[in-house]
PDB file of C-alpha atoms in Angstrom:
ATOM      1  CA  MET A  30      40.452 -12.293  37.696  1.00  0.00           C
ATOM      2  CA  LYS A  31      40.522 -14.533  40.726  1.00  0.00           C
ATOM      3  CA  ILE A  32      43.562 -16.360  42.035  1.00  0.00           C
ATOM      4  CA  ARG A  33      44.047 -18.646  44.996  1.00  0.00           C
ATOM      5  CA  SER A  34      45.139 -16.665  48.044  1.00  0.00           C
ATOM      6  CA  ASP A  35      47.599 -19.367  49.086  1.00  0.00           C
ATOM      7  CA  ALA A  36      49.492 -18.985  45.782  1.00  0.00           C
ATOM      8  CA  LEU A  37      50.098 -15.205  45.837  1.00  0.00           C
ATOM      9  CA  VAL A  38      53.612 -13.751  45.558  1.00  0.00           C
ATOM     10  CA  GLY A  39      55.342 -10.368  45.264  1.00  0.00           C
ATOM     11  CA  VAL A  40      53.356  -7.209  44.590  1.00  0.00           C
ATOM     12  CA  ALA A  41      50.038  -9.063  44.544  1.00  0.00           C
ATOM     13  CA  LEU A  42      50.685 -10.627  47.962  1.00  0.00           C
ATOM     14  CA  ASP A  43      51.697  -7.251  49.423  1.00  0.00           C
ATOM     15  CA  TRP A  44      48.568  -5.625  47.932  1.00  0.00           C
ATOM     16  CA  PHE A  45      46.264  -8.085  49.681  1.00  0.00           C
ATOM     17  CA  VAL A  46      48.123  -7.793  52.995  1.00  0.00           C
ATOM     18  CA  ALA A  47      47.602  -4.016  52.658  1.00  0.00           C
ATOM     19  CA  GLN A  48      43.893  -4.605  52.095  1.00  0.00           C
ATOM     20  CA  CYS A  49      43.707  -6.815  55.199  1.00  0.00           C
ATOM     21  CA  GLU A  50      45.532  -4.164  57.225  1.00  0.00           C
ATOM     22  CA  SER A  51      43.235  -1.362  55.923  1.00  0.00           C
ATOM     23  CA  VAL A  52      46.248   0.568  54.627  1.00  0.00           C
ATOM     24  CA  LYS A  53      45.407   3.585  52.467  1.00  0.00           C
ATOM     25  CA  THR A  54      46.788   2.525  49.074  1.00  0.00           C
ATOM     26  CA  TYR A  55      45.259   5.088  46.649  1.00  0.00           C
ATOM     27  CA  GLY A  56      44.440   2.320  44.176  1.00  0.00           C
ATOM     28  CA  PRO A  57      46.374  -0.472  42.444  1.00  0.00           C
ATOM     29  CA  GLU A  58      48.386   1.714  40.054  1.00  0.00           C
ATOM     30  CA  ASP A  59      49.590   4.003  42.827  1.00  0.00           C
ATOM     31  CA  PHE A  60      50.378   1.061  45.111  1.00  0.00           C
ATOM     32  CA  ARG A  61      53.303   0.157  42.864  1.00  0.00           C
ATOM     33  CA  GLU A  62      54.662   3.708  43.251  1.00  0.00           C
ATOM     34  CA  GLN A  63      54.066   3.764  47.014  1.00  0.00           C
ATOM     35  CA  ARG A  64      56.202   0.611  47.332  1.00  0.00           C
ATOM     36  CA  LYS A  65      59.215   2.602  46.049  1.00  0.00           C
ATOM     37  CA  HIS A  66      59.249   4.914  49.078  1.00  0.00           C
ATOM     38  CA  VAL A  67      61.831   4.274  51.768  1.00  0.00           C
ATOM     39  CA  THR A  68      61.266   4.547  55.526  1.00  0.00           C
ATOM     40  CA  LYS A  69      63.668   6.188  57.980  1.00  0.00           C
ATOM     41  CA  ASN A  70      65.469   2.880  58.585  1.00  0.00           C
ATOM     42  CA  GLY A  71      66.053   2.235  54.877  1.00  0.00           C
ATOM     43  CA  GLU A  72      63.250  -0.304  54.389  1.00  0.00           C
ATOM     44  CA  TYR A  73      60.885  -0.009  51.446  1.00  0.00           C
ATOM     45  CA  VAL A  74      57.258   0.417  52.497  1.00  0.00           C
ATOM     46  CA  PHE A  75      54.596  -2.195  51.776  1.00  0.00           C
ATOM     47  CA  ARG A  76      57.010  -5.104  51.362  1.00  0.00           C
ATOM     48  CA  TRP A  77      55.488  -7.507  53.868  1.00  0.00           C
ATOM     49  CA  HIS A  78      56.650 -10.552  51.928  1.00  0.00           C
ATOM     50  CA  GLN A  79      60.286  -9.387  52.314  1.00  0.00           C
ATOM     51  CA  SER A  80      60.437  -7.392  55.565  1.00  0.00           C
ATOM     52  CA  TRP A  81      60.618  -8.863  59.053  1.00  0.00           C
ATOM     53  CA  GLN A  82      60.193  -5.333  60.447  1.00  0.00           C
ATOM     54  CA  GLN A  83      56.824  -5.018  58.726  1.00  0.00           C
ATOM     55  CA  THR A  84      55.605  -8.606  59.062  1.00  0.00           C
ATOM     56  CA  GLY A  85      57.036  -9.519  62.474  1.00  0.00           C
ATOM     57  CA  PRO A  86      54.462  -7.440  64.378  1.00  0.00           C
ATOM     58  CA  LEU A  87      51.684  -8.887  62.205  1.00  0.00           C
ATOM     59  CA  ILE A  88      52.881 -12.441  62.991  1.00  0.00           C
ATOM     60  CA  ASP A  89      52.876 -11.641  66.720  1.00  0.00           C
ATOM     61  CA  ARG A  90      49.506  -9.876  66.709  1.00  0.00           C
ATOM     62  CA  GLU A  91      47.749 -12.579  64.662  1.00  0.00           C
ATOM     63  CA  HIS A  92      49.429 -15.476  66.524  1.00  0.00           C
ATOM     64  CA  ILE A  93      50.806 -17.028  63.337  1.00  0.00           C
ATOM     65  CA  ASP A  94      53.034 -20.034  63.987  1.00  0.00           C
ATOM     66  CA  LEU A  95      55.864 -20.799  61.552  1.00  0.00           C
ATOM     67  CA  CYS A  96      57.598 -24.092  60.952  1.00  0.00           C
ATOM     68  CA  TRP A  97      60.199 -25.273  58.441  1.00  0.00           C
ATOM     69  CA  ALA A  98      58.832 -28.261  56.499  1.00  0.00           C
ATOM     70  CA  GLN A  99      61.653 -30.771  56.942  1.00  0.00           C
ATOM     71  CA  GLY A 100      62.838 -32.372  53.715  1.00  0.00           C
ATOM     72  CA  THR A 101      61.308 -29.644  51.530  1.00  0.00           C
ATOM     73  CA  ASP A 102      62.134 -26.115  50.476  1.00  0.00           C
ATOM     74  CA  THR A 103      59.057 -24.638  52.119  1.00  0.00           C
ATOM     75  CA  TRP A 104      57.863 -22.998  55.307  1.00  0.00           C
ATOM     76  CA  CYS A 105      54.431 -23.602  56.809  1.00  0.00           C
ATOM     77  CA  ALA A 106      52.344 -20.975  58.577  1.00  0.00           C
ATOM     78  CA  TYR A 107      49.564 -21.955  60.976  1.00  0.00           C
ATOM     79  CA  MET A 108      46.745 -19.684  62.106  1.00  0.00           C
ATOM     80  CA  SER A 109      43.240 -19.867  63.521  1.00  0.00           C
ATOM     81  CA  SER A 110      40.564 -18.058  61.531  1.00  0.00           C
ATOM     82  CA  ASP A 111      36.960 -17.023  62.104  1.00  0.00           C
ATOM     83  CA  ARG A 112      36.322 -17.678  58.389  1.00  0.00           C
ATOM     84  CA  HIS A 113      37.364 -21.326  58.627  1.00  0.00           C
ATOM     85  CA  ASP A 114      36.384 -24.106  61.008  1.00  0.00           C
ATOM     86  CA  ARG A 115      39.908 -25.479  60.988  1.00  0.00           C
ATOM     87  CA  LEU A 116      43.440 -24.408  61.739  1.00  0.00           C
ATOM     88  CA  LEU A 117      44.861 -22.905  58.547  1.00  0.00           C
ATOM     89  CA  GLU A 118      48.074 -24.459  57.244  1.00  0.00           C
ATOM     90  CA  ILE A 119      49.568 -22.487  54.365  1.00  0.00           C
ATOM     91  CA  ASP A 120      53.023 -22.944  52.867  1.00  0.00           C
ATOM     92  CA  GLY A 121      55.471 -20.680  51.088  1.00  0.00           C
ATOM     93  CA  PRO A 122      59.082 -20.509  49.903  1.00  0.00           C
ATOM     94  CA  THR A 123      59.991 -18.268  52.865  1.00  0.00           C
ATOM     95  CA  ALA A 124      58.588 -17.809  56.362  1.00  0.00           C
ATOM     96  CA  LEU A 125      57.347 -14.333  55.472  1.00  0.00           C
ATOM     97  CA  VAL A 126      55.555 -15.433  52.300  1.00  0.00           C
ATOM     98  CA  ALA A 127      53.917 -18.313  54.182  1.00  0.00           C
ATOM     99  CA  ALA A 128      52.809 -15.966  56.999  1.00  0.00           C
ATOM    100  CA  CYS A 129      51.444 -13.355  54.575  1.00  0.00           C
ATOM    101  CA  ARG A 130      49.557 -15.957  52.550  1.00  0.00           C
ATOM    102  CA  CYS A 131      48.089 -17.417  55.734  1.00  0.00           C
ATOM    103  CA  PHE A 132      46.980 -13.962  56.893  1.00  0.00           C
ATOM    104  CA  VAL A 133      45.315 -13.199  53.539  1.00  0.00           C
ATOM    105  CA  VAL A 134      43.501 -16.552  53.464  1.00  0.00           C
ATOM    106  CA  ALA A 135      42.286 -16.022  57.041  1.00  0.00           C
ATOM    107  CA  ARG A 136      40.999 -12.511  56.342  1.00  0.00           C
ATOM    108  CA  LEU A 137      39.882 -12.598  52.688  1.00  0.00           C
ATOM    109  CA  GLY A 138      39.210 -16.254  51.923  1.00  0.00           C
ATOM    110  CA  ASP A 139      40.590 -18.897  49.607  1.00  0.00           C
ATOM    111  CA  GLU A 140      40.400 -16.741  46.461  1.00  0.00           C
ATOM    112  CA  VAL A 141      40.951 -13.045  45.825  1.00  0.00           C
ATOM    113  CA  GLU A 142      40.088 -10.788  42.907  1.00  0.00           C
ATOM    114  CA  VAL A 143      43.205  -9.153  41.430  1.00  0.00           C
ATOM    115  CA  PRO A 144      42.398  -5.554  40.457  1.00  0.00           C
ATOM    116  CA  PRO A 145      43.302  -4.228  37.002  1.00  0.00           C
ATOM    117  CA  GLY A 146      46.389  -2.021  37.028  1.00  0.00           C
ATOM    118  CA  LEU A 147      48.125  -3.733  39.937  1.00  0.00           C
ATOM    119  CA  LEU A 148      50.471  -5.830  37.805  1.00  0.00           C
ATOM    120  CA  HIS A 149      52.437  -5.360  34.609  1.00  0.00           C
ATOM    121  CA  GLU A 150      52.322  -7.723  31.642  1.00  0.00           C
ATOM    122  CA  GLY A 151      54.453 -10.806  32.335  1.00  0.00           C
ATOM    123  CA  GLU A 152      54.785 -10.179  36.085  1.00  0.00           C
ATOM    124  CA  VAL A 153      54.622 -13.224  38.337  1.00  0.00           C
ATOM    125  CA  ILE A 154      51.405 -13.192  40.341  1.00  0.00           C
ATOM    126  CA  GLY A 155      51.491 -16.604  41.987  1.00  0.00           C
ATOM    127  CA  VAL A 156      52.646 -20.196  41.947  1.00  0.00           C
ATOM    128  CA  ALA A 157      50.643 -23.131  40.593  1.00  0.00           C
ATOM    129  CA  SER A 158      50.266 -26.333  42.607  1.00  0.00           C
ATOM    130  CA  ASP A 159      52.903 -28.012  40.422  1.00  0.00           C
ATOM    131  CA  GLY A 160      55.427 -25.292  41.317  1.00  0.00           C
ATOM    132  CA  THR A 161      55.359 -23.368  38.024  1.00  0.00           C
ATOM    133  CA  ASP A 162      55.014 -19.599  38.096  1.00  0.00           C
ATOM    134  CA  ILE A 163      51.738 -17.973  37.091  1.00  0.00           C
ATOM    135  CA  PHE A 164      52.269 -14.808  35.038  1.00  0.00           C
ATOM    136  CA  TRP A 165      49.960 -11.865  34.548  1.00  0.00           C
ATOM    137  CA  LYS A 166      48.926 -11.524  30.928  1.00  0.00           C
ATOM    138  CA  ALA A 167      46.622  -8.919  29.432  1.00  0.00           C
ATOM    139  CA  ASP A 168      44.682 -10.484  26.584  1.00  0.00           C
ATOM    140  CA  GLN A 169      42.503  -8.154  24.517  1.00  0.00           C
ATOM    141  CA  GLY A 170      41.891  -5.937  27.517  1.00  0.00           C
ATOM    142  CA  LEU A 171      41.091  -8.832  29.826  1.00  0.00           C
ATOM    143  CA  ALA A 172      43.274  -9.834  32.728  1.00  0.00           C
ATOM    144  CA  VAL A 173      44.144 -13.529  32.684  1.00  0.00           C
ATOM    145  CA  ALA A 174      46.744 -15.660  34.403  1.00  0.00           C
ATOM    146  CA  CYS A 175      48.731 -18.304  32.588  1.00  0.00           C
ATOM    147  CA  THR A 176      51.788 -20.427  33.151  1.00  0.00           C
ATOM    148  CA  ALA A 177      54.852 -19.525  31.109  1.00  0.00           C
TER     149      ALA A 177
END
């Protein structure tokens, strides 16, 4: 199923950052297990949406600008992209989520295809434009997203 890249959160967001970074992930099911491994400094691997140590270098390398959206509870990330003829402006609840979303949109486009096996039933995959969570739901063997 497809979901808007600028709405991704959690495991799904980290999966698509891994795809953009050409990280060997061994497939969606194993990606969840790989995320449980700890690095020498105590960080969990493949947690771009939560780790400044992992995402900071990406922000520097890709020249992503971050700005707090005054009067809201969101951060904005700004980035140039070869795929778009405009400066990307993508928001998120944290600076890291905004930066990761912006990176994924720049590299993979406005929508991404979520692979089967990446998410568990009921797991949050993204956020709708009205702010409600979008949950992963398996329906008769088909992967669909729905709001709770």
